[in-house]
Short mmCIF file of C-alpha atoms in Angstrom, two decimals:
data_model
loop_
_atom_site.label_atom_id
_atom_site.label_comp_id
_atom_site.label_asym_id
_atom_site.label_seq_id
_atom_site.Cartn_x
_atom_site.Cartn_y
_atom_site.Cartn_z
CA MET H 97 0.09 -0.32 -0.30
CA PRO H 98 1.52 3.50 -1.05
CA ARG H 99 2.80 5.12 2.79
CA LEU H 100 1.10 7.85 2.03
CA VAL H 101 -2.46 6.69 1.92
CA LEU H 102 -1.95 4.32 4.30
CA LEU H 103 -1.04 7.26 7.06
CA LEU H 104 -4.19 9.09 5.87
CA LEU H 105 -6.05 5.65 6.02
CA SER H 106 -4.45 5.29 10.02
CA CYS H 107 -5.12 9.10 11.23
CA ILE H 108 -8.69 9.14 10.04
CA VAL H 109 -10.82 10.63 12.71
CA PHE H 110 -14.85 9.78 13.55
CA PRO H 111 -17.19 12.11 15.15
CA ALA H 112 -16.72 10.15 19.49
CA ALA H 113 -20.79 9.86 19.37
CA ALA H 114 -20.98 7.85 16.03
CA ALA H 115 -21.85 3.79 16.78
CA GLN H 116 -17.67 1.80 16.64
CA MET H 117 -17.04 -1.19 16.15
CA SER H 118 -13.84 -2.49 17.79
CA GLY H 119 -11.15 -5.35 17.62
CA ARG H 120 -7.74 -6.92 17.15
CA VAL H 121 -6.86 -8.51 13.91
CA PHE H 122 -4.09 -11.07 15.01
CA GLU H 123 -1.69 -14.00 14.04
CA ASP H 124 -4.19 -17.42 15.05
CA ARG H 125 -0.79 -19.54 15.63
CA ASP H 126 -2.96 -22.22 17.24
CA GLY H 127 -5.61 -22.29 14.74
CA ASP H 128 -8.48 -22.22 17.61
CA GLY H 129 -10.04 -19.66 15.96
CA GLY H 130 -9.45 -17.50 19.69
CA ARG H 131 -6.94 -15.36 20.83
CA ASP H 132 -4.73 -15.70 23.51
CA PRO H 133 -2.60 -13.25 25.09
CA ARG H 134 0.96 -14.56 23.28
CA GLU H 135 -0.93 -14.46 19.18
CA PRO H 136 0.44 -11.26 18.38
CA GLY H 137 -1.61 -8.63 16.38
CA VAL H 138 -1.29 -8.11 12.69
CA ALA H 139 -0.57 -4.62 11.50
CA GLY H 140 -1.33 -3.17 8.18
CA VAL H 141 -4.44 -5.35 7.61
CA LYS H 142 -7.42 -3.21 5.80
CA MET H 143 -11.38 -2.80 7.81
CA SER H 144 -14.14 -1.50 6.38
CA ASN H 145 -17.48 -0.71 6.80
CA GLY H 146 -18.51 -1.33 3.10
CA ARG H 147 -18.05 2.53 2.61
CA ASP H 148 -14.61 3.79 4.67
CA ILE H 149 -11.29 2.11 5.44
CA VAL H 150 -8.96 1.78 8.10
CA VAL H 151 -5.80 -0.15 8.81
CA THR H 152 -4.96 -1.64 12.15
CA ASP H 153 -2.12 -0.68 13.70
CA SER H 154 1.34 -2.14 15.33
CA GLY H 155 -0.79 -4.16 17.97
CA GLY H 156 -3.70 -5.11 14.86
CA ARG H 157 -6.15 -2.38 16.29
CA TYR H 158 -8.51 -0.95 14.68
CA ARG H 159 -11.51 0.90 15.36
CA ILE H 160 -14.54 1.72 12.76
CA PRO H 161 -18.16 3.98 12.71
CA VAL H 162 -20.90 1.63 12.01
CA ARG H 163 -24.68 2.20 11.38
CA ASP H 164 -27.50 0.06 11.71
CA GLY H 165 -27.36 -2.37 9.37
CA ASP H 166 -23.59 -2.33 8.46
CA THR H 167 -21.77 -5.06 7.50
CA VAL H 168 -18.09 -5.14 8.89
CA PHE H 169 -15.59 -7.15 7.39
CA ALA H 170 -11.72 -7.56 7.08
CA ILE H 171 -9.85 -7.25 3.49
CA LYS H 172 -7.73 -10.33 3.79
CA PRO H 173 -4.04 -9.46 2.74
CA PRO H 174 -2.22 -11.18 0.45
CA ASP H 175 0.61 -13.36 2.78
CA HIS H 176 -2.44 -14.78 5.53
CA ALA H 177 -5.72 -16.64 5.28
CA PHE H 178 -8.80 -16.07 7.14
CA ALA H 179 -10.12 -18.82 9.61
CA VAL H 180 -12.53 -21.43 8.28
CA ARG H 181 -16.72 -21.29 9.53
CA SER H 182 -18.27 -24.27 10.51
CA ASN H 183 -20.22 -24.58 7.21
CA GLY H 184 -16.32 -23.73 5.42
CA LEU H 185 -16.59 -20.16 4.23
CA PRO H 186 -14.23 -17.88 5.37
CA ALA H 187 -14.70 -16.03 8.67
CA PHE H 188 -13.74 -12.66 7.86
CA TRP H 189 -17.12 -10.60 9.13
CA ARG H 190 -19.58 -9.52 10.95
CA HIS H 191 -23.06 -7.36 10.55
CA HIS H 192 -23.90 -4.75 13.40
CA VAL H 193 -27.92 -5.08 13.97
CA PRO H 194 -28.86 -4.44 16.71
CA ARG H 195 -32.50 -4.25 16.76
CA GLY H 196 -32.61 -6.79 13.87
CA SER H 197 -33.15 -6.51 10.50
CA LEU H 198 -36.94 -6.64 8.44
CA LYS H 199 -38.16 -10.43 8.22
CA PRO H 200 -38.14 -11.18 4.27
CA ARG H 201 -39.19 -14.63 4.28
CA HIS H 202 -36.07 -16.29 3.90
CA GLY H 203 -35.38 -14.70 7.33
CA GLY H 204 -32.97 -11.96 6.61
CA ILE H 205 -30.31 -10.81 9.58
CA ALA H 206 -30.88 -11.72 13.02
CA LYS H 207 -30.49 -9.34 15.92
CA THR H 208 -27.24 -9.05 17.13
CA ARG H 209 -25.77 -7.75 20.42
CA ALA H 210 -25.16 -4.23 21.16
CA THR H 211 -21.37 -4.36 22.04
CA GLY H 212 -19.42 -3.65 19.50
CA LYS H 213 -16.15 -5.85 19.51
CA PHE H 214 -14.95 -8.25 16.22
CA ASN H 215 -11.76 -10.14 16.29
CA VAL H 216 -9.95 -11.49 13.41
CA ALA H 217 -8.19 -14.61 12.72
CA LEU H 218 -5.55 -15.20 10.46
CA THR H 219 -2.70 -17.34 9.80
CA ARG H 220 0.39 -17.23 7.47
CA GLN H 221 0.02 -17.72 4.09
CA ALA H 222 2.86 -19.57 2.52
CA ARG H 223 1.89 -18.81 -1.50
CA SER H 224 3.79 -17.49 -4.44
CA ALA H 225 3.50 -15.18 -6.29
CA ALA H 226 4.12 -17.10 -9.60
CA GLU H 227 0.82 -18.27 -9.96
CA LEU H 228 -2.83 -18.17 -8.59
CA ASP H 229 -5.03 -20.96 -9.68
CA VAL H 230 -9.09 -19.77 -9.68
CA LEU H 231 -12.12 -21.18 -10.05
CA VAL H 232 -14.80 -19.40 -11.34
CA PHE H 233 -18.54 -20.44 -11.02
CA ALA H 234 -21.49 -18.22 -12.27
CA ASP H 235 -25.02 -19.02 -12.12
CA SER H 236 -25.17 -22.53 -11.16
CA GLN H 237 -28.94 -21.55 -10.37
CA PRO H 238 -30.70 -24.27 -8.93
CA LYS H 239 -35.02 -23.91 -8.45
CA THR H 240 -35.13 -27.65 -6.11
CA ALA H 241 -33.10 -29.83 -4.36
CA LEU H 242 -32.82 -32.43 -7.14
CA GLN H 243 -31.02 -29.31 -9.51
CA ALA H 244 -29.14 -28.41 -6.49
CA GLY H 245 -28.15 -32.22 -6.77
CA TYR H 246 -27.28 -31.77 -10.33
CA PHE H 247 -24.88 -28.48 -9.44
CA GLU H 248 -22.73 -31.25 -6.57
CA ARG H 249 -22.98 -34.19 -9.23
CA ASP H 250 -21.88 -32.40 -12.43
CA ILE H 251 -19.73 -29.26 -11.33
CA ILE H 252 -18.69 -29.93 -7.81
CA GLU H 253 -17.58 -33.80 -8.59
CA SER H 254 -16.06 -32.97 -12.19
CA VAL H 255 -13.51 -30.19 -10.44
CA LEU H 256 -12.82 -33.38 -7.98
CA ALA H 257 -11.90 -35.42 -10.29
CA ASP H 258 -9.75 -33.40 -11.68
CA ARG H 259 -7.76 -32.71 -8.69
CA PRO H 260 -8.34 -35.24 -6.47
CA GLY H 261 -7.41 -35.17 -2.92
CA VAL H 262 -6.17 -31.76 -3.06
CA PRO H 263 -7.50 -28.27 -2.40
CA ALA H 264 -9.65 -27.56 -5.82
CA ALA H 265 -7.85 -24.07 -6.11
CA ASP H 266 -6.15 -21.36 -4.62
CA LEU H 267 -9.47 -19.14 -4.51
CA GLY H 268 -12.83 -19.77 -5.93
CA LEU H 269 -15.27 -17.48 -7.21
CA THR H 270 -19.62 -17.85 -7.95
CA LEU H 271 -20.61 -15.17 -10.06
CA GLY H 272 -24.20 -14.64 -8.93
CA ASP H 273 -27.52 -16.54 -8.97
CA VAL H 274 -26.07 -18.93 -6.76
CA VAL H 275 -29.98 -20.33 -6.54
CA GLU H 276 -33.11 -19.18 -7.73
CA ASP H 277 -35.15 -17.51 -5.96
CA ASP H 278 -35.50 -20.38 -3.40
CA LEU H 279 -32.88 -19.06 -0.87
CA SER H 280 -33.49 -21.85 1.46
CA LEU H 281 -31.05 -23.95 -0.86
CA TYR H 282 -28.19 -22.13 0.12
CA PRO H 283 -27.03 -24.45 2.78
CA GLN H 284 -27.20 -27.30 0.45
CA MET H 285 -25.10 -25.31 -2.20
CA ILE H 286 -22.22 -24.04 0.78
CA ARG H 287 -21.96 -27.95 1.82
CA ALA H 288 -21.23 -29.26 -1.59
CA THR H 289 -18.58 -26.15 -2.77
CA ALA H 290 -17.27 -26.41 0.78
CA ARG H 291 -15.71 -30.24 -0.92
CA LEU H 292 -13.50 -28.32 -2.66
CA ARG H 293 -11.64 -27.29 0.05
CA THR H 294 -11.13 -23.82 -1.55
CA PRO H 295 -11.83 -20.46 -0.20
CA TRP H 296 -14.94 -19.58 -1.78
CA LEU H 297 -16.23 -16.20 -2.47
CA TYR H 298 -20.10 -15.49 -3.20
CA VAL H 299 -21.46 -12.95 -5.51
CA PRO H 300 -24.92 -11.80 -5.16
CA GLY H 301 -27.52 -12.32 -8.14
CA ASN H 302 -30.72 -11.24 -9.22
CA HIS H 303 -32.56 -14.59 -8.27
CA ASP H 304 -30.63 -14.23 -5.28
CA ILE H 305 -32.63 -11.41 -3.67
CA ASP H 306 -35.58 -11.58 -1.24
CA PHE H 307 -38.41 -9.88 -3.38
CA ASP H 308 -40.22 -9.19 -0.29
CA VAL H 309 -38.78 -6.11 1.02
CA PRO H 310 -39.51 -2.69 -0.22
CA ASP H 311 -36.36 -1.64 -1.60
CA ASP H 312 -32.62 -2.25 -2.77
CA ALA H 313 -31.10 -1.54 0.55
CA ALA H 314 -32.84 -4.79 2.06
CA SER H 315 -32.76 -7.00 -0.97
CA THR H 316 -29.74 -8.98 -0.29
CA LEU H 317 -30.08 -9.35 3.75
CA THR H 318 -30.61 -13.20 3.28
CA PHE H 319 -27.52 -13.27 1.02
CA ARG H 320 -25.18 -11.39 3.76
CA ASN H 321 -27.11 -13.31 6.56
CA THR H 322 -25.59 -16.19 4.75
CA PHE H 323 -22.59 -15.45 2.89
CA GLY H 324 -21.74 -11.84 4.36
CA PRO H 325 -20.86 -8.40 2.26
CA ASP H 326 -22.23 -8.06 -0.68
CA THR H 327 -19.56 -5.75 -1.83
CA TYR H 328 -15.97 -5.78 -0.48
CA ALA H 329 -11.81 -6.73 -1.34
CA TRP H 330 -9.87 -9.68 -0.92
CA GLU H 331 -5.88 -9.69 -1.97
CA GLU H 332 -3.49 -12.32 -2.89
CA PRO H 333 0.12 -11.66 -4.32
CA GLY H 334 -0.05 -8.73 -6.86
CA THR H 335 -3.74 -9.93 -7.66
CA ALA H 336 -6.82 -7.38 -6.08
CA PHE H 337 -10.12 -8.94 -6.20
CA VAL H 338 -13.01 -6.68 -5.74
CA VAL H 339 -16.69 -8.20 -5.53
CA LEU H 340 -19.70 -6.21 -6.05
CA ASP H 341 -23.23 -6.15 -5.88
CA ASP H 342 -24.84 -4.57 -9.02
CA VAL H 343 -27.81 -5.17 -9.14
CA ILE H 344 -29.93 -2.81 -8.33
CA TYR H 345 -33.46 -4.37 -6.99
CA LEU H 346 -36.82 -1.98 -8.59
CA PRO H 347 -39.55 -3.46 -6.26
CA GLY H 348 -42.98 -3.02 -8.96
CA GLN H 349 -40.61 -2.48 -11.99
CA LYS H 350 -40.46 -4.61 -14.65
CA PRO H 351 -37.90 -5.82 -14.78
CA ALA H 352 -37.73 -5.49 -10.87
CA TYR H 353 -33.66 -4.65 -11.32
CA VAL H 354 -31.35 -3.15 -13.24
CA GLY H 355 -27.06 -3.40 -13.01
CA GLY H 356 -25.66 -0.55 -11.54
CA ILE H 357 -23.26 1.04 -8.56
CA GLY H 358 -25.09 2.76 -5.61
CA ASP H 359 -23.22 5.29 -3.23
CA ASP H 360 -21.53 3.25 -0.54
CA GLN H 361 -20.64 0.85 -3.01
CA PHE H 362 -18.65 3.82 -5.24
CA ALA H 363 -17.90 5.00 -1.56
CA PHE H 364 -15.86 2.03 -0.56
CA LEU H 365 -14.36 1.82 -4.26
CA GLU H 366 -13.13 4.81 -4.31
CA ARG H 367 -11.02 4.36 -1.00
CA TYR H 368 -10.15 0.90 -1.42
CA LEU H 369 -8.60 1.43 -4.83
CA ALA H 370 -6.87 4.37 -3.61
CA THR H 371 -5.07 2.36 -1.46
CA LEU H 372 -3.50 -0.06 -4.46
CA PRO H 373 -0.73 1.39 -6.95
CA ASP H 374 -1.02 1.05 -10.46
CA THR H 375 1.00 -1.89 -11.39
CA HIS H 376 -1.11 -4.12 -9.22
CA ARG H 377 -3.78 -6.47 -10.99
CA VAL H 378 -7.73 -4.89 -10.50
CA VAL H 379 -10.43 -8.36 -10.77
CA LEU H 380 -13.59 -7.18 -10.61
CA ALA H 381 -16.19 -10.13 -9.70
CA VAL H 382 -20.30 -9.06 -10.72
CA HIS H 383 -22.96 -11.06 -12.23
CA ILE H 384 -24.48 -8.73 -14.30
CA PRO H 385 -22.69 -7.52 -17.15
CA LEU H 386 -21.06 -4.33 -17.93
CA PHE H 387 -22.25 -4.30 -21.41
CA ASP H 388 -25.76 -3.91 -22.49
CA ALA H 389 -27.69 -7.37 -23.71
CA PRO H 390 -28.15 -6.65 -27.41
CA GLY H 391 -31.80 -5.51 -27.95
CA ALA H 392 -32.48 -5.15 -24.11
CA GLY H 393 -31.56 -0.94 -24.04
CA GLU H 394 -30.05 -0.09 -21.05
CA THR H 395 -29.08 -3.08 -18.33
CA PHE H 396 -26.31 -1.79 -16.75
CA ARG H 397 -26.64 2.02 -15.91
CA ARG H 398 -24.21 3.81 -17.84
CA ALA H 399 -23.56 6.52 -15.59
CA ASP H 400 -21.88 3.87 -13.38
CA ARG H 401 -20.36 2.24 -16.22
CA LEU H 402 -18.36 5.20 -16.98
CA ARG H 403 -17.78 6.14 -13.16
CA LEU H 404 -16.62 2.53 -12.48
CA PHE H 405 -14.40 2.63 -15.79
CA ASP H 406 -12.50 6.00 -14.48
CA LEU H 407 -11.54 4.64 -11.03
CA LEU H 408 -10.21 1.10 -13.26
CA ALA H 409 -8.13 3.65 -16.00
CA ARG H 410 -4.89 3.45 -14.31
CA PHE H 411 -4.68 -0.64 -13.22
CA ARG H 412 -2.25 -2.55 -15.23
CA GLN H 413 -4.59 -5.12 -17.08
CA PRO H 414 -7.81 -5.37 -15.33
CA LEU H 415 -10.14 -7.84 -15.47
CA VAL H 416 -14.01 -8.06 -15.33
CA LEU H 417 -16.01 -11.82 -14.29
CA SER H 418 -19.38 -11.39 -15.09
CA GLY H 419 -22.40 -13.79 -15.31
CA HIS H 420 -25.99 -13.31 -16.06
CA SER H 421 -26.57 -14.47 -19.50
CA HIS H 422 -26.10 -17.77 -19.77
CA THR H 423 -23.65 -17.82 -22.51
CA GLN H 424 -20.54 -17.37 -22.83
CA ARG H 425 -18.23 -14.08 -24.36
CA HIS H 426 -15.30 -11.69 -23.89
CA VAL H 427 -15.63 -8.60 -24.95
CA PHE H 428 -13.20 -6.17 -25.13
CA HIS H 429 -14.51 -2.59 -23.77
CA GLY H 430 -12.88 0.23 -25.90
CA ALA H 431 -13.71 3.95 -26.52
CA ASP H 432 -17.00 3.31 -27.75
CA SER H 433 -18.30 2.27 -23.81
CA GLY H 434 -16.34 4.90 -22.67
CA TRP H 435 -13.40 3.44 -21.28
CA THR H 436 -10.03 5.51 -21.43
CA GLY H 437 -7.45 3.16 -20.67
CA ALA H 438 -4.30 2.38 -22.45
CA GLU H 439 -5.42 -1.03 -23.53
CA PRO H 440 -9.12 -2.27 -24.09
CA LEU H 441 -10.72 -3.80 -20.73
CA HIS H 442 -11.38 -7.34 -21.06
CA GLU H 443 -14.72 -8.71 -19.55
CA TYR H 444 -15.17 -12.36 -19.50
CA ASN H 445 -18.68 -13.18 -19.70
CA VAL H 446 -18.68 -16.35 -17.93
CA GLY H 447 -20.98 -19.60 -18.92
CA ALA H 448 -23.47 -20.61 -16.86
CA ALA H 449 -22.74 -23.53 -14.17
CA CYS H 450 -26.73 -24.73 -14.71
CA GLY H 451 -25.84 -24.12 -18.24
CA GLY H 452 -29.50 -23.71 -19.67
CA TYR H 453 -31.37 -23.85 -16.83
CA TRP H 454 -30.63 -27.95 -15.80
CA SER H 455 -32.36 -28.16 -19.26
CA GLY H 456 -32.85 -30.64 -21.88
CA VAL H 457 -32.40 -34.63 -22.29
CA PRO H 458 -30.49 -36.37 -19.17
CA ASP H 459 -27.38 -38.38 -20.11
CA GLU H 460 -26.84 -41.88 -18.75
CA ARG H 461 -26.05 -40.23 -15.49
CA GLY H 462 -29.53 -38.64 -15.09
CA ILE H 463 -28.08 -35.18 -15.13
CA PRO H 464 -29.89 -33.27 -18.19
CA ASP H 465 -27.63 -31.38 -20.99
CA ALA H 466 -28.12 -28.23 -20.02
CA ARG H 467 -26.56 -26.13 -23.18
CA MET H 468 -26.73 -22.46 -22.76
CA ALA H 469 -28.82 -20.87 -25.39
CA ASP H 470 -25.15 -20.15 -26.88
CA GLY H 471 -24.81 -23.97 -27.77
CA THR H 472 -21.79 -23.92 -25.35
CA PRO H 473 -22.09 -26.86 -22.42
CA ASN H 474 -22.20 -25.93 -18.93
CA GLY H 475 -19.18 -26.31 -16.98
CA TYR H 476 -16.90 -23.98 -14.50
CA ALA H 477 -13.67 -22.00 -15.70
CA ARG H 478 -10.36 -22.09 -14.29
CA VAL H 479 -8.06 -18.85 -14.41
CA ALA H 480 -4.52 -18.63 -13.78
CA PHE H 481 -3.05 -15.16 -12.85
CA ALA H 482 0.64 -15.09 -13.34
CA PRO H 483 2.56 -11.89 -11.96
CA GLN H 484 2.50 -10.61 -16.29
CA ALA H 485 -0.69 -11.99 -18.18
CA TYR H 486 -3.56 -14.86 -17.29
CA ARG H 487 -4.99 -17.69 -19.00
CA MET H 488 -8.12 -19.17 -19.14
CA HIS H 489 -9.86 -22.19 -19.42
CA TRP H 490 -13.74 -23.62 -19.55
CA VAL H 491 -14.22 -27.30 -18.33
CA ALA H 492 -17.72 -28.18 -20.36
CA THR H 493 -18.68 -31.03 -17.96
CA GLY H 494 -20.43 -34.43 -19.26
CA MET H 495 -18.64 -33.48 -22.67
CA PRO H 496 -16.47 -36.05 -24.10
CA ASP H 497 -13.22 -35.55 -24.43
CA ALA H 498 -13.51 -35.09 -28.60
CA GLN H 499 -16.09 -32.08 -27.56
CA ARG H 500 -14.40 -30.21 -24.09
CA ALA H 501 -13.34 -27.42 -26.30
CA MET H 502 -15.24 -27.36 -29.77
CA LEU H 503 -18.64 -28.86 -30.95
CA LEU H 504 -18.94 -29.73 -35.21
CA SER H 505 -22.26 -29.47 -36.42
CA ALA H 506 -22.58 -31.07 -40.50
CA PRO H 507 -24.65 -33.00 -42.20
CA LYS H 508 -24.12 -36.58 -42.19
CA VAL H 509 -24.86 -37.01 -45.56
CA LEU H 510 -25.31 -34.96 -49.11
CA ARG H 511 -25.43 -35.75 -52.68
CA ARG H 512 -22.85 -36.06 -54.75
CA GLY H 513 -22.47 -32.92 -57.30
CA ALA H 514 -24.93 -30.74 -55.41
CA TYR H 515 -24.39 -27.05 -55.48
CA PRO H 516 -22.22 -26.92 -52.11
CA ALA H 517 -24.32 -24.74 -50.08
CA PHE H 518 -24.13 -26.79 -46.98
CA GLY H 519 -21.67 -26.08 -44.63
CA VAL H 520 -19.61 -27.83 -41.12
CA HIS H 521 -20.11 -25.39 -38.12
CA ALA H 522 -17.88 -25.28 -34.98
CA ASN H 523 -19.06 -23.55 -31.85
CA VAL H 524 -15.33 -22.64 -29.96
CA TYR H 525 -16.31 -22.17 -26.45
CA MET H 526 -13.52 -19.52 -25.74
CA GLY H 527 -13.19 -18.91 -29.27
CA MET H 528 -12.55 -15.02 -29.41
CA ASP H 529 -13.45 -11.95 -32.79
CA ASP H 530 -9.57 -12.54 -33.48
CA THR H 531 -9.68 -16.54 -33.16
CA ARG H 532 -8.01 -18.12 -35.85
CA VAL H 533 -10.12 -21.54 -36.95
CA GLU H 534 -9.22 -23.93 -40.26
CA TYR H 535 -11.01 -26.91 -41.55
CA ARG H 536 -9.90 -29.27 -44.04
CA ILE H 537 -11.81 -32.59 -45.79
CA ASP H 538 -8.92 -35.49 -45.17
CA ASP H 539 -5.83 -34.44 -45.62
CA GLY H 540 -6.44 -31.47 -48.11
CA ALA H 541 -5.31 -28.48 -47.31
CA TRP H 542 -6.38 -25.94 -45.07
CA THR H 543 -9.14 -23.66 -45.23
CA PRO H 544 -10.47 -20.46 -43.24
CA MET H 545 -13.60 -20.89 -41.94
CA ARG H 546 -15.64 -18.39 -41.79
CA ARG H 547 -16.78 -16.75 -37.85
CA LEU H 548 -20.48 -15.45 -38.28
CA GLU H 549 -23.62 -14.42 -35.38
CA ALA H 550 -25.68 -17.34 -35.52
CA PRO H 551 -27.85 -19.91 -33.85
CA ASP H 552 -25.86 -22.84 -32.97
CA PRO H 553 -27.18 -25.67 -35.36
CA ALA H 554 -26.80 -28.12 -32.47
CA LEU H 555 -28.80 -26.91 -30.12
CA THR H 556 -31.36 -25.24 -32.81
CA ALA H 557 -31.92 -29.36 -33.68
CA LEU H 558 -32.52 -30.27 -30.45
CA ASN H 559 -35.31 -27.38 -30.55
CA VAL H 560 -36.15 -29.16 -33.32
CA LEU H 561 -36.55 -32.83 -31.52
CA ASP H 562 -38.80 -30.74 -28.97
CA ASP H 563 -40.95 -29.46 -31.46
CA LEU H 564 -41.54 -32.38 -32.98
CA SER H 565 -42.05 -34.67 -30.19
CA ALA H 566 -45.32 -36.05 -29.00
CA THR H 567 -44.08 -36.67 -25.69
CA LEU H 568 -41.96 -34.89 -23.19
CA ARG H 569 -38.69 -35.42 -24.14
CA SER H 570 -37.07 -34.04 -20.74
CA PHE H 571 -38.71 -32.59 -17.83
CA ASP H 572 -37.41 -29.16 -19.08
CA ARG H 573 -37.66 -28.63 -22.54
CA SER H 574 -33.72 -27.41 -24.26
CA VAL H 575 -33.73 -23.54 -24.13
CA THR H 576 -34.18 -21.83 -27.83
CA ALA H 577 -31.13 -20.77 -29.77
CA ASP H 578 -29.39 -17.80 -29.97
CA VAL H 579 -27.10 -16.35 -31.10
CA SER H 580 -23.48 -17.64 -30.29
CA HIS H 581 -20.44 -15.38 -30.71
CA HIS H 582 -17.89 -17.72 -31.05
CA LEU H 583 -19.31 -20.00 -34.38
CA TRP H 584 -17.41 -20.53 -37.51
CA ARG H 585 -18.97 -22.35 -40.83
CA GLY H 586 -16.57 -23.39 -43.64
CA THR H 587 -18.55 -24.72 -46.55
CA LEU H 588 -18.57 -28.87 -47.40
CA PRO H 589 -17.71 -29.75 -51.09
CA THR H 590 -20.05 -32.53 -52.94
CA ASP H 591 -17.22 -32.69 -55.87
CA LEU H 592 -15.31 -35.40 -54.38
CA ALA H 593 -15.72 -39.53 -54.55
CA SER H 594 -18.42 -41.44 -53.34
CA GLY H 595 -18.45 -42.50 -49.84
CA GLU H 596 -17.10 -41.02 -46.29
CA HIS H 597 -14.99 -38.04 -45.57
CA ARG H 598 -13.27 -36.77 -42.79
CA ILE H 599 -13.55 -33.17 -41.42
CA GLU H 600 -11.23 -32.01 -39.25
CA VAL H 601 -11.26 -28.67 -37.77
CA ARG H 602 -8.38 -26.98 -35.68
CA ALA H 603 -8.99 -23.81 -33.72
CA PHE H 604 -5.99 -21.32 -31.91
CA THR H 605 -6.98 -20.18 -29.33
CA ARG H 606 -5.88 -17.45 -26.49
CA TRP H 607 -5.39 -19.39 -24.00
CA ASP H 608 -5.47 -23.34 -24.87
CA GLY H 609 -3.14 -23.04 -27.76
CA GLU H 610 -4.36 -25.45 -30.90
CA VAL H 611 -7.73 -27.59 -30.25
CA ARG H 612 -9.10 -29.98 -32.88
CA ALA H 613 -11.91 -31.63 -32.89
CA VAL H 614 -13.33 -34.55 -36.25
CA THR H 615 -16.75 -35.65 -37.53
CA GLY H 616 -17.27 -36.56 -41.29
CA TYR H 617 -19.86 -36.99 -43.98
CA ARG H 618 -21.04 -39.27 -46.88
CA LEU H 619 -21.26 -37.92 -50.76
CA ASP H 620 -24.25 -40.82 -52.10
CA ASP H 621 -24.96 -41.10 -55.96
CA ALA H 622 -28.17 -40.38 -56.53
CA PRO H 623 -29.82 -42.21 -59.19
CA PRO H 624 -30.62 -39.98 -62.31
CA SER H 625 -34.52 -41.15 -61.60
CA ALA H 626 -34.11 -39.29 -58.99
CA ALA H 627 -33.55 -35.95 -60.17
CA PRO H 628 -36.73 -33.51 -61.03
#
């Protein structure tokens, strides 16, 4: 932290009449979560009430003003780890609700004791700055306990199989819509995710709010009671993660929310980001994307986006991770969206863990197909942060190895000599506008494929099968195919010999390097009598 900022934060004086929370951040050497006299305080730890920031003194002591309804939290320093609560979540926050909150259907926040003492236990964390491995889930979104079970069997079991016997990652994020409106499912989701033995941070989504409250300020009461603050920061070596509630609840309106950031959140952001040097990497974790959904008007308030961009513009290689869309897309913000940084701002709109809302025909495990509207299979992302760069990888759960990076769609048979109007499509899940995708037939020359924005043919085919079926093919039919932003097409030749032909596609992705997939088609000779 810049020395001048540290000095100023340490010297903040608050009115004596204001309610305060105070305590000590200490090194928990015996790991019991409680402080004994031999355990030293930890200096320089940032504490916040969601607006202000103070820093612990040489003995680990702090005090900070609180208002009814505040949540006081510690910002994890990069060289320490928090103690763990009984449910597996990190212990770094305490509510200040001495009169209790409103009582929405799912509980809200219970009355807290009047005394304002809150100690934070830390343990030393031996973590290299060379690379940070982060798991990213978006929109797990079960409606029922059965679907929460799908999440555990499909997503959590996939991660455990990938990293057996060890913590699954250095850090985990869920980018909102932890559940779909039934907040009583939170404990089941927490238990499942805790199996990964990874510190896990949760972002509130539009399906995580209390809809039976009068305003946005109360809309995350049950979320906060379960997960802690809805806006906070977490530091790892060289990287600061900012978890931000960007759902503005609009009771009585349609839609009942819009993307945006409130005044208290901006106060926190301005004060927190001022403590970081320009060279620090800032990763913003939100639910609603910062870009507007196509054809839906202003889905994120433009004034808030511009104000946020102004705060982020000075940092090296900032990154935005968002969810909500149930599609997967990479957006690079520039001048057209108000970004003024030296390089475009990368926003990775992460695909949904539930895919298309746990819909579609079940596989042999009994788990729905669940592909998203852009044809991306459901799954999760891994992001590896190194000092000078980062890498991203999408894990398509439940898919065979041949379809883990892309899915090919092609006709099974064409008439030999027919006009070449039919093609092979490649849905490259991590593809971007500039991704090079090529195909070849048999052992022929590699030919560029043309990028297009269109519905994925494989999902379109599932939609047709659902339409044509006289009986229900699944509990919920597959979602309707919508435009994919990572789809390529190549025309299939029909002037080759009769018989089977091999189609091979290769894509040169930014982080996975060259990935390949194979399919085929057959050319048949039609008898002359069949000609019109």
